[in-house]
mmCIF file with all atom_site columns, C-alpha atoms in Angstrom:
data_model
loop_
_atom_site.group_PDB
_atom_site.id
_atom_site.type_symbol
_atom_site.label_atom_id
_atom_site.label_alt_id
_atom_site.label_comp_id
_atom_site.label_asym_id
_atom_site.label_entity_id
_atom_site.label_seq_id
_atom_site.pdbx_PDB_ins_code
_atom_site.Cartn_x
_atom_site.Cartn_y
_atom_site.Cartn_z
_atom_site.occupancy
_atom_site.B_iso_or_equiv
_atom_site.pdbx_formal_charge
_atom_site.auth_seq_id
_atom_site.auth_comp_id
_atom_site.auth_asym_id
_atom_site.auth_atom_id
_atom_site.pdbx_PDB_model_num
ATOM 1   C CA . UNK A 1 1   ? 157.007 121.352 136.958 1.00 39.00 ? 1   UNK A CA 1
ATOM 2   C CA . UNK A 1 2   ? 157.588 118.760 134.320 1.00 48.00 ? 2   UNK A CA 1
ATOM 3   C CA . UNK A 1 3   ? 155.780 115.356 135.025 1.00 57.00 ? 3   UNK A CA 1
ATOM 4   C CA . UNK A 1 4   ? 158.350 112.858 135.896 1.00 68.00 ? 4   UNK A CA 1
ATOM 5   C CA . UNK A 1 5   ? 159.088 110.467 133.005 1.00 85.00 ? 5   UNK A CA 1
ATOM 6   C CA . UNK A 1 6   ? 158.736 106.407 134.105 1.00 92.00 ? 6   UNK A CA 1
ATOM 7   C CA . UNK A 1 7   ? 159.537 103.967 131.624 1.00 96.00 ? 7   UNK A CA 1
ATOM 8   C CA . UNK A 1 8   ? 159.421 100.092 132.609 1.00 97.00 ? 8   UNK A CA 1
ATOM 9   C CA . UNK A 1 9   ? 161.990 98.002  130.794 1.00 97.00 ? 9   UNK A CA 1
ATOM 10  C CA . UNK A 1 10  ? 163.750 94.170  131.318 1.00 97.00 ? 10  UNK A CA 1
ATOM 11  C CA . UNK A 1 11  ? 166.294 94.375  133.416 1.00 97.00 ? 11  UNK A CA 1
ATOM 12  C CA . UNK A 1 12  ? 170.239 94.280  132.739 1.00 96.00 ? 12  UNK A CA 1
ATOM 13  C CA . UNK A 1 13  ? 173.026 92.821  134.385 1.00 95.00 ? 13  UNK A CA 1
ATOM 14  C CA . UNK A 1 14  ? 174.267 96.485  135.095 1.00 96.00 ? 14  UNK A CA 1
ATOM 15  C CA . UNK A 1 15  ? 171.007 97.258  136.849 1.00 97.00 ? 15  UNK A CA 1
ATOM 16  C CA . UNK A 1 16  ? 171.045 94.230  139.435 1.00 97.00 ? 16  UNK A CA 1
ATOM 17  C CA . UNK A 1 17  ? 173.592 96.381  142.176 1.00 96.00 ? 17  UNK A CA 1
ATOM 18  C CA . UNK A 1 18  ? 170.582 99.025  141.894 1.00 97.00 ? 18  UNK A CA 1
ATOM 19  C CA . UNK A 1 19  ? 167.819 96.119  142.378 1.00 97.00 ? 19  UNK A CA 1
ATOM 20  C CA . UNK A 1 20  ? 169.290 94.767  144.760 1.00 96.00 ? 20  UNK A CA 1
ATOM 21  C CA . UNK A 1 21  ? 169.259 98.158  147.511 1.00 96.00 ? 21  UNK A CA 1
ATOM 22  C CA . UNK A 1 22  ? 165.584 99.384  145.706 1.00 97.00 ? 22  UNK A CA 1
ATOM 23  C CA . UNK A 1 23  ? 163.983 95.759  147.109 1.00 95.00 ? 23  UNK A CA 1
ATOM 24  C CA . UNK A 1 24  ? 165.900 95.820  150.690 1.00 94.00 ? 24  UNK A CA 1
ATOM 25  C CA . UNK A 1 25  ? 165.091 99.465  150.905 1.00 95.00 ? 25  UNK A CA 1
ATOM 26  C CA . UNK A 1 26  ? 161.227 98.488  149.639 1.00 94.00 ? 26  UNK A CA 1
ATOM 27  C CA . UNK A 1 27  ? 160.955 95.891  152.177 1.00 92.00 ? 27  UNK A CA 1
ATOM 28  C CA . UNK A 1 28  ? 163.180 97.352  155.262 1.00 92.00 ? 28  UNK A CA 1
ATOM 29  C CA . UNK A 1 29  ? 159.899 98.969  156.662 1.00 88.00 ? 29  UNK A CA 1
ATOM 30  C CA . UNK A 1 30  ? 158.625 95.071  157.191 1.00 85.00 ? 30  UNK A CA 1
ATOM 31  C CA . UNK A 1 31  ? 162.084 94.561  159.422 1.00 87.00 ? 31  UNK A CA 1
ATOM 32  C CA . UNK A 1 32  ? 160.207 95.238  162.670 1.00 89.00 ? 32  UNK A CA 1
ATOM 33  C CA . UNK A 1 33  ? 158.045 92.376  162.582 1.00 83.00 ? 33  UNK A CA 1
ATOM 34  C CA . UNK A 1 34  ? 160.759 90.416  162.198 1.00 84.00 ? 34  UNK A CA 1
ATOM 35  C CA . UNK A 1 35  ? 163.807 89.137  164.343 1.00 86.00 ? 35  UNK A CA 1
ATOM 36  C CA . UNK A 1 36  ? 166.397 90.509  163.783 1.00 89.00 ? 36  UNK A CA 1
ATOM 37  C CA . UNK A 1 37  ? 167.922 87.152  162.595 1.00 90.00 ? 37  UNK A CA 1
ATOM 38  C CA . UNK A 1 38  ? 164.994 86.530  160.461 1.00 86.00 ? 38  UNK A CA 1
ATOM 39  C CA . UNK A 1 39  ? 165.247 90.329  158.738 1.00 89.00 ? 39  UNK A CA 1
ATOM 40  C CA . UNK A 1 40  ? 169.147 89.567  158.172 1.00 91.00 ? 40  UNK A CA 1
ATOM 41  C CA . UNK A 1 41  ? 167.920 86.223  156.487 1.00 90.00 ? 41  UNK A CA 1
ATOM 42  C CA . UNK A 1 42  ? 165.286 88.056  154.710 1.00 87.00 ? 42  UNK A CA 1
ATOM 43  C CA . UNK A 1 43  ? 167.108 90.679  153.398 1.00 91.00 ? 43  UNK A CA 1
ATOM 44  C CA . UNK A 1 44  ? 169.618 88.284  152.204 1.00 92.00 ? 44  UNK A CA 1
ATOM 45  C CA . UNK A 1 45  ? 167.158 86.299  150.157 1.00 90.00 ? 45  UNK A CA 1
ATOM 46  C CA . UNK A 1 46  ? 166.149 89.551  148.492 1.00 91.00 ? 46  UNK A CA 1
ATOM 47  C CA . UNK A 1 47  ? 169.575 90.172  147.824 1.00 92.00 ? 47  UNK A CA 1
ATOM 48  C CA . UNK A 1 48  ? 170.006 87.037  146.362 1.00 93.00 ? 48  UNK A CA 1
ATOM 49  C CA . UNK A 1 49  ? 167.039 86.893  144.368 1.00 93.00 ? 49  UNK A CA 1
ATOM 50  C CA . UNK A 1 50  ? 168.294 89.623  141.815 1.00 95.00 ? 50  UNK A CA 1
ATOM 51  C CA . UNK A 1 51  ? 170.515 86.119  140.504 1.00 94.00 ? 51  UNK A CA 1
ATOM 52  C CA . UNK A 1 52  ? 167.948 84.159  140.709 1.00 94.00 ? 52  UNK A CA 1
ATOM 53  C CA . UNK A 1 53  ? 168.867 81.831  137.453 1.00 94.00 ? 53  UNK A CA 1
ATOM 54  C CA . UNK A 1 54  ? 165.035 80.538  137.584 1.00 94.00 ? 54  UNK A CA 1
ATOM 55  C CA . UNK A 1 55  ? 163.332 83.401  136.858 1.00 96.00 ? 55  UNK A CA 1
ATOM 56  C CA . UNK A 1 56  ? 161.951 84.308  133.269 1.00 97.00 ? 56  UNK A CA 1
ATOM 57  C CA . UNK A 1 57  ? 162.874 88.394  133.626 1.00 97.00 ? 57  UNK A CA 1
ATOM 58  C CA . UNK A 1 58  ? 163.187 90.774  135.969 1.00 98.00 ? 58  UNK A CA 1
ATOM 59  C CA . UNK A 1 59  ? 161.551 94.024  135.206 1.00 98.00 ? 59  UNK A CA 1
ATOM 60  C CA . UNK A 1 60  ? 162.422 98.148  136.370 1.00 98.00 ? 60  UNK A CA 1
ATOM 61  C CA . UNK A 1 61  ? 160.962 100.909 136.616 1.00 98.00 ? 61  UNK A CA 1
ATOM 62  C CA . UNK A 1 62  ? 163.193 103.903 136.080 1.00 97.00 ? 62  UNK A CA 1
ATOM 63  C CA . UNK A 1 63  ? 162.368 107.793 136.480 1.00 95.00 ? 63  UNK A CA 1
ATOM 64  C CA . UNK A 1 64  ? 164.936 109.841 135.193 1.00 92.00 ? 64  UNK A CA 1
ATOM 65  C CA . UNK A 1 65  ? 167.553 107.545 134.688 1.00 92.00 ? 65  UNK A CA 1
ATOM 66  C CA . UNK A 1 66  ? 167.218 106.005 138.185 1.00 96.00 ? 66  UNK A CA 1
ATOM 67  C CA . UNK A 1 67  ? 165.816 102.428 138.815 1.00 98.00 ? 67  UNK A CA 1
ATOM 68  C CA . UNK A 1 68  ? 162.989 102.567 141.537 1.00 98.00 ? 68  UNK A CA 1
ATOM 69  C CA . UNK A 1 69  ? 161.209 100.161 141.342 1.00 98.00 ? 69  UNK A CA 1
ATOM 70  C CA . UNK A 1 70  ? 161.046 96.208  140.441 1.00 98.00 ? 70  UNK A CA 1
ATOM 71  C CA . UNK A 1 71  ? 159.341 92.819  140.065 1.00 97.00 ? 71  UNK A CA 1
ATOM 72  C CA . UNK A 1 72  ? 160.357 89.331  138.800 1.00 98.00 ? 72  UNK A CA 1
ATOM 73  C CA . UNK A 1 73  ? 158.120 86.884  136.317 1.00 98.00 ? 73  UNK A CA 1
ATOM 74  C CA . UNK A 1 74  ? 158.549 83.038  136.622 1.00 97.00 ? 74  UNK A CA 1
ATOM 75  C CA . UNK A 1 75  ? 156.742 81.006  134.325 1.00 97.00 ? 75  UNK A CA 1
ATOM 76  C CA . UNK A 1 76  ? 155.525 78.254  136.486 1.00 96.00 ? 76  UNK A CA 1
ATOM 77  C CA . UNK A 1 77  ? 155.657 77.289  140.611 1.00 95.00 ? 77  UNK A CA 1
ATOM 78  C CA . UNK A 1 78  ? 158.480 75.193  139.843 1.00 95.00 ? 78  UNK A CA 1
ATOM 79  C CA . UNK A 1 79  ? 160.632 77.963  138.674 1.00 95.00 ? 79  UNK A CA 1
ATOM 80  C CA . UNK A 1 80  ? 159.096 80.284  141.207 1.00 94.00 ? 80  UNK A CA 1
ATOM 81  C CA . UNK A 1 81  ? 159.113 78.773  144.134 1.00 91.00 ? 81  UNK A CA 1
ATOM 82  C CA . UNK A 1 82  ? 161.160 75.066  143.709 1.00 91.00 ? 82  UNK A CA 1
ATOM 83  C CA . UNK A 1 83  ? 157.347 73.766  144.440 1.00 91.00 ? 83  UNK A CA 1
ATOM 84  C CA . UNK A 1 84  ? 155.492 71.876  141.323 1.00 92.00 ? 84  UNK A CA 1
ATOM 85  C CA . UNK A 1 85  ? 153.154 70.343  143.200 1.00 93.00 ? 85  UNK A CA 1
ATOM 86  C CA . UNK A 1 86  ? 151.360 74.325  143.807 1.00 93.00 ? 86  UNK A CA 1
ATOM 87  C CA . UNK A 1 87  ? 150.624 73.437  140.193 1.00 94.00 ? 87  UNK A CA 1
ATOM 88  C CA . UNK A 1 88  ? 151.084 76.813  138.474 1.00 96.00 ? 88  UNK A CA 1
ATOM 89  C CA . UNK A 1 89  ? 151.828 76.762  135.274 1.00 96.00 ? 89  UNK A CA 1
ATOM 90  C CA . UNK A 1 90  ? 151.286 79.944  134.852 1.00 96.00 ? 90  UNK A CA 1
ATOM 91  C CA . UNK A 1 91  ? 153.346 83.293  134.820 1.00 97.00 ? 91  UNK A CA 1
ATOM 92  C CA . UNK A 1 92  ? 154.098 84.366  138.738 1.00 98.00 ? 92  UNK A CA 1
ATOM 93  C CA . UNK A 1 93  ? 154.976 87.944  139.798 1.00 98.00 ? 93  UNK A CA 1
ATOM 94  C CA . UNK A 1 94  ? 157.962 87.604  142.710 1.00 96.00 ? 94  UNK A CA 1
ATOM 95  C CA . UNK A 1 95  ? 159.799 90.511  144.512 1.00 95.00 ? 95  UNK A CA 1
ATOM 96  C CA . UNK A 1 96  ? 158.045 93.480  143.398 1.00 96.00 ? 96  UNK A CA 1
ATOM 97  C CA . UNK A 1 97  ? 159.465 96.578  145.118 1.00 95.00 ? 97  UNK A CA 1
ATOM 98  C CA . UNK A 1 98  ? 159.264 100.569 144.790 1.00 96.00 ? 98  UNK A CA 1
ATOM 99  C CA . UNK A 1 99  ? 162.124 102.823 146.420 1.00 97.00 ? 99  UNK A CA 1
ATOM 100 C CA . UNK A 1 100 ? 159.783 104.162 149.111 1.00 95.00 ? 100 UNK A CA 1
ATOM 101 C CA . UNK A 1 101 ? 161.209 107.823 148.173 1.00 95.00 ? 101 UNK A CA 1
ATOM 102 C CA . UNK A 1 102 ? 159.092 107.805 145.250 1.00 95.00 ? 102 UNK A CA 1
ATOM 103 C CA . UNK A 1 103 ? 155.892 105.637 146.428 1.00 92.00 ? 103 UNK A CA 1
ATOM 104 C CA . UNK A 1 104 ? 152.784 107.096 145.318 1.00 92.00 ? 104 UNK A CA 1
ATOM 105 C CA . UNK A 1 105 ? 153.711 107.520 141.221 1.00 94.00 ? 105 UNK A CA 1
ATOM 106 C CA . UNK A 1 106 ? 151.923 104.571 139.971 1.00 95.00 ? 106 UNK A CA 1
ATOM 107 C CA . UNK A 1 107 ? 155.367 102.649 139.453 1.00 97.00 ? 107 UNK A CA 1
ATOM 108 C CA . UNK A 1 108 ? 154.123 99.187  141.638 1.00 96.00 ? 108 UNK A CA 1
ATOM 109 C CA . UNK A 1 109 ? 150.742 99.714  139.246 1.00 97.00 ? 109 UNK A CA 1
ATOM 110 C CA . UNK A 1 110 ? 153.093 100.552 135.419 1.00 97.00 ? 110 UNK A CA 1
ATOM 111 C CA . UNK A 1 111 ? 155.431 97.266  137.071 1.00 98.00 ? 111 UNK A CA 1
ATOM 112 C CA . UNK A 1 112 ? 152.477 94.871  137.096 1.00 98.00 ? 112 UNK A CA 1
ATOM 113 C CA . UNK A 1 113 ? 150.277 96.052  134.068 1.00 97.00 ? 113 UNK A CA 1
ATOM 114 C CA . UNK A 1 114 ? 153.372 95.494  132.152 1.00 97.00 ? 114 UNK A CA 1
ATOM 115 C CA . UNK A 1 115 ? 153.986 91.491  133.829 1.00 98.00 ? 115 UNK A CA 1
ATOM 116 C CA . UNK A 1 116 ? 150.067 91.704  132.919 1.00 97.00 ? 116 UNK A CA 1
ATOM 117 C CA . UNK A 1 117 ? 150.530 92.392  129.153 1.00 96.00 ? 117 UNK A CA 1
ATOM 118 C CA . UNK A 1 118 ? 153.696 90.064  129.103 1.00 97.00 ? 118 UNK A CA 1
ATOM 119 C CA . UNK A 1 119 ? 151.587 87.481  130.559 1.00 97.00 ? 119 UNK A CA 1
ATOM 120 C CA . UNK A 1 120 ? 149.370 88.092  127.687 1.00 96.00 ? 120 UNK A CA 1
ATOM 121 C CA . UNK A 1 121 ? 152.110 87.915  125.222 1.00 96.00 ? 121 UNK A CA 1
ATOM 122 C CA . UNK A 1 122 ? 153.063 84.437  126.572 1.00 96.00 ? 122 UNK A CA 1
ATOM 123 C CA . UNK A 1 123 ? 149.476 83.136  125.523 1.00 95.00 ? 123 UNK A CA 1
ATOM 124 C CA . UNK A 1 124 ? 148.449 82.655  129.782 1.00 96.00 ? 124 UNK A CA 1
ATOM 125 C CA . UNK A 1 125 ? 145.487 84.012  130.836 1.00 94.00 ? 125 UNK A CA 1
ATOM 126 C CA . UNK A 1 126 ? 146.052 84.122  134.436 1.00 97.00 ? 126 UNK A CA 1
ATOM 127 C CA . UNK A 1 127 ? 148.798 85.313  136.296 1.00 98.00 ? 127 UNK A CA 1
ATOM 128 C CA . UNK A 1 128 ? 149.707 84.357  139.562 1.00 98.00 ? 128 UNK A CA 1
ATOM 129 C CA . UNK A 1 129 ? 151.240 86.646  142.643 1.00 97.00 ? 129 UNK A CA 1
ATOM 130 C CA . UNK A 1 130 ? 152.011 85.744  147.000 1.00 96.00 ? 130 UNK A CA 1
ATOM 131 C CA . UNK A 1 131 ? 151.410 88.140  149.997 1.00 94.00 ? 131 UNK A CA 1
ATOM 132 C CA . UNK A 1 132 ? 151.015 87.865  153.372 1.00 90.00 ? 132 UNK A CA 1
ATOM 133 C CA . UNK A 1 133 ? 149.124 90.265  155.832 1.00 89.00 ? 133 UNK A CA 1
ATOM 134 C CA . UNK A 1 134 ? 152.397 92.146  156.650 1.00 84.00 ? 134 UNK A CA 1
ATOM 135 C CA . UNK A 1 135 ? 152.075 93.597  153.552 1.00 87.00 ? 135 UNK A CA 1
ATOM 136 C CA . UNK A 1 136 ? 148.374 95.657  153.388 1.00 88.00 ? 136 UNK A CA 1
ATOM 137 C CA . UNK A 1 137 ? 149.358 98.198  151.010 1.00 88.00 ? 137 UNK A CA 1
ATOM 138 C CA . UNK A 1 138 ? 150.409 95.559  148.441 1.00 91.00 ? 138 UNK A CA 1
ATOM 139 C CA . UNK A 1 139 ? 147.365 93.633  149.110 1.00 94.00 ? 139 UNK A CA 1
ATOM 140 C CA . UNK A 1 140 ? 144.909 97.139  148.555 1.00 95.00 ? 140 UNK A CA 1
ATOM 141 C CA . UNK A 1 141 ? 147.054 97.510  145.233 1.00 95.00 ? 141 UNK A CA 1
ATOM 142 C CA . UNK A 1 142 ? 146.304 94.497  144.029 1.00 97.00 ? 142 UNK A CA 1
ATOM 143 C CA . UNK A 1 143 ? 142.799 94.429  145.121 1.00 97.00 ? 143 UNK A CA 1
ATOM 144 C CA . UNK A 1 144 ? 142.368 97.618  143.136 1.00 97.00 ? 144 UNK A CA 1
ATOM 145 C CA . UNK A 1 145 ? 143.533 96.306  140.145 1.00 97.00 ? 145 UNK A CA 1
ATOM 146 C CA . UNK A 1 146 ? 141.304 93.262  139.956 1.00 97.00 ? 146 UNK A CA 1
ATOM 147 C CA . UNK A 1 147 ? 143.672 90.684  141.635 1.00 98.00 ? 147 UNK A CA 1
ATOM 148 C CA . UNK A 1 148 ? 141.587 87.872  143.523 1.00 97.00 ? 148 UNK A CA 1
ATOM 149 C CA . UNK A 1 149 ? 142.339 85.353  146.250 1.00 97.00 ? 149 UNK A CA 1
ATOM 150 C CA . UNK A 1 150 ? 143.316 82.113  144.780 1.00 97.00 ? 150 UNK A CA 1
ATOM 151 C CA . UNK A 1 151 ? 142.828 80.250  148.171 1.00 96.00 ? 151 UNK A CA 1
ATOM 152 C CA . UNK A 1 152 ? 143.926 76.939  146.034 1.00 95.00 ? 152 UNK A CA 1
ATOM 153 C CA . UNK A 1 153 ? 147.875 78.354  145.785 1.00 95.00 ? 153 UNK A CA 1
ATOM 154 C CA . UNK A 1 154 ? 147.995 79.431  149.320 1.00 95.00 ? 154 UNK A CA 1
ATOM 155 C CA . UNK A 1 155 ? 151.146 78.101  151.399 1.00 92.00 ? 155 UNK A CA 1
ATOM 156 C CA . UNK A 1 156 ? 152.846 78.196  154.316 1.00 90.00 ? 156 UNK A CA 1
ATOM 157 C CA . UNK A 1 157 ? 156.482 79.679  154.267 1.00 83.00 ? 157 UNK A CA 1
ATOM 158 C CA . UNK A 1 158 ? 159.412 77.873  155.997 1.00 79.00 ? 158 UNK A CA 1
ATOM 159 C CA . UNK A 1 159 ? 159.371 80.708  158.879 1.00 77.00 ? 159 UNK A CA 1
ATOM 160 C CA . UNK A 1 160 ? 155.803 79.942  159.434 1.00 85.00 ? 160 UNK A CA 1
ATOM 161 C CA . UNK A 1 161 ? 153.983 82.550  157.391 1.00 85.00 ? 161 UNK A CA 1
ATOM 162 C CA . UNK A 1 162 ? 150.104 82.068  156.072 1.00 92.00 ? 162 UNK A CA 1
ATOM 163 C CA . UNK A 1 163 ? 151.567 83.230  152.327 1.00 93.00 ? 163 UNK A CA 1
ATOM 164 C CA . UNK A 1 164 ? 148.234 83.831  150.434 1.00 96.00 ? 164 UNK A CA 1
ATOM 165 C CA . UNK A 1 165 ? 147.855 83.531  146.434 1.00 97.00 ? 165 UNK A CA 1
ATOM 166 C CA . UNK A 1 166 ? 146.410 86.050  144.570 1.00 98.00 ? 166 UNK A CA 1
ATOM 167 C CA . UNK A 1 167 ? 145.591 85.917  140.540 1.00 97.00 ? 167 UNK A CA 1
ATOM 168 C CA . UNK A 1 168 ? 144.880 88.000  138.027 1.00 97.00 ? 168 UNK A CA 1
ATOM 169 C CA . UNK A 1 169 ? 142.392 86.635  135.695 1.00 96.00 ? 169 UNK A CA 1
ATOM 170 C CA . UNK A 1 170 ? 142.718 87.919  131.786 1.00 92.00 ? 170 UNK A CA 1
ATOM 171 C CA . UNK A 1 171 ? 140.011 88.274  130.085 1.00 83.00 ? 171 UNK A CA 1
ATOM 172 C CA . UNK A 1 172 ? 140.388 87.133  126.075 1.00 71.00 ? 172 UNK A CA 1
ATOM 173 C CA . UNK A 1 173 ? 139.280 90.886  124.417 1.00 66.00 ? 173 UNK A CA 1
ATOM 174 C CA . UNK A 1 174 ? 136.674 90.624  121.892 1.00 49.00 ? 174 UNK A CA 1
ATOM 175 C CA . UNK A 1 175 ? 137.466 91.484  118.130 1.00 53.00 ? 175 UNK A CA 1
ATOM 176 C CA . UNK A 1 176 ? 136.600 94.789  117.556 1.00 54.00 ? 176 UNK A CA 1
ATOM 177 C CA . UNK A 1 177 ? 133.255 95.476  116.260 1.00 51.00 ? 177 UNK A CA 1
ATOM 178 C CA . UNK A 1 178 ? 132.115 92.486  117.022 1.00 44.00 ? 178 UNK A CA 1
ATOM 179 C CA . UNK A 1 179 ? 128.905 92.466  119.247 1.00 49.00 ? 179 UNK A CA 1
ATOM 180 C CA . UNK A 1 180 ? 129.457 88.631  120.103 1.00 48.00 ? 180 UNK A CA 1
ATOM 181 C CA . UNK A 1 181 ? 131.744 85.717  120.519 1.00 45.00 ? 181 UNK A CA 1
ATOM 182 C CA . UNK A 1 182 ? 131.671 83.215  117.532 1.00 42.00 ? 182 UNK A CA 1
#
């Protein structure tokens, strides 16, 4: 069988109805440890995010023509989060979510090496991402791909949740050829 073709692109309005039911369809298997109030309010705030007029882009993954997966980039905590006193500057990955029919293709990875490389392109050197415990699998992806704690940009969410930063430091790539820095 043919491997699957991915391709990661910036999003389009048309794609935002498709967004929208990949990230409460990512996230629905966090419902039960919620109320059910606060996974109505939840998934609303997903929902809402796709319109987000804040963020910088919004990133998808498609495989065969279908959108399965997403994330967001912000360019600061302001933008991000309505909070400039976290005092990132920086690029932020928000609301990254796979269709859980297709998890295990590398599509959360693809999403955030490309916010990685767009980070670069921006001329940042770290980027910036939030978890919380709920969420182990995200935390063991990001681990993986050289994410560390940045205790500094931890917070507390309005519902009470330890949310715990994360960054991804980028290295500046020496010239090639060259055996040291100048």
């Amino acid at each position: 069988m043919k491997q699957q073709e991915m391709m990661i692109r910036q999003a389009v309005k048309e794609d935002h109805e498709a967004i929208r039911n990949v990230l409460i369809k990512s996230y629905a298997q966090y419902a039960p440890q919620f109320t059910e109030e606060g996974w109505q309010d939840y998934s609303a705030a997903l929902a809402a995010a796709v319109d987000n007029p804040n963020m910088e882009l919004m990133l998808v993954a498609e495989l065969e023509g279908k959108v399965v997966g997403t994330l967001q980039m912000f360019r600061s905590s302001e933008q991000a989060y309505d909070n400039p006193e976290m005092g990132i500057t920086s690029a932020i990955v928000r609301f990254l979510g796979v269709d859980p029919d297709v998890r295990g293709k590398g599509i959360a990875e693809s999403l955030l090496r490309k916010s990685i490389e767009l980070t670069q392109s921006w001329d940042e050197n770290v980027l910036y991402l939030h978890t919380s415990d709920k969420m182990q699998a995200a935390i063991r992806l990001y681990e993986r791909m050289g994410f560390e704690r940045a205790l500094d940009k931890d917070f507390v969410s309005q519902s009470g949740t330890h949310v715990k930063g994360y960054q991804y430091v980028i290295k500046k790539e020496q010239p090639a050829g060259s055996s040291h820095h100048a």
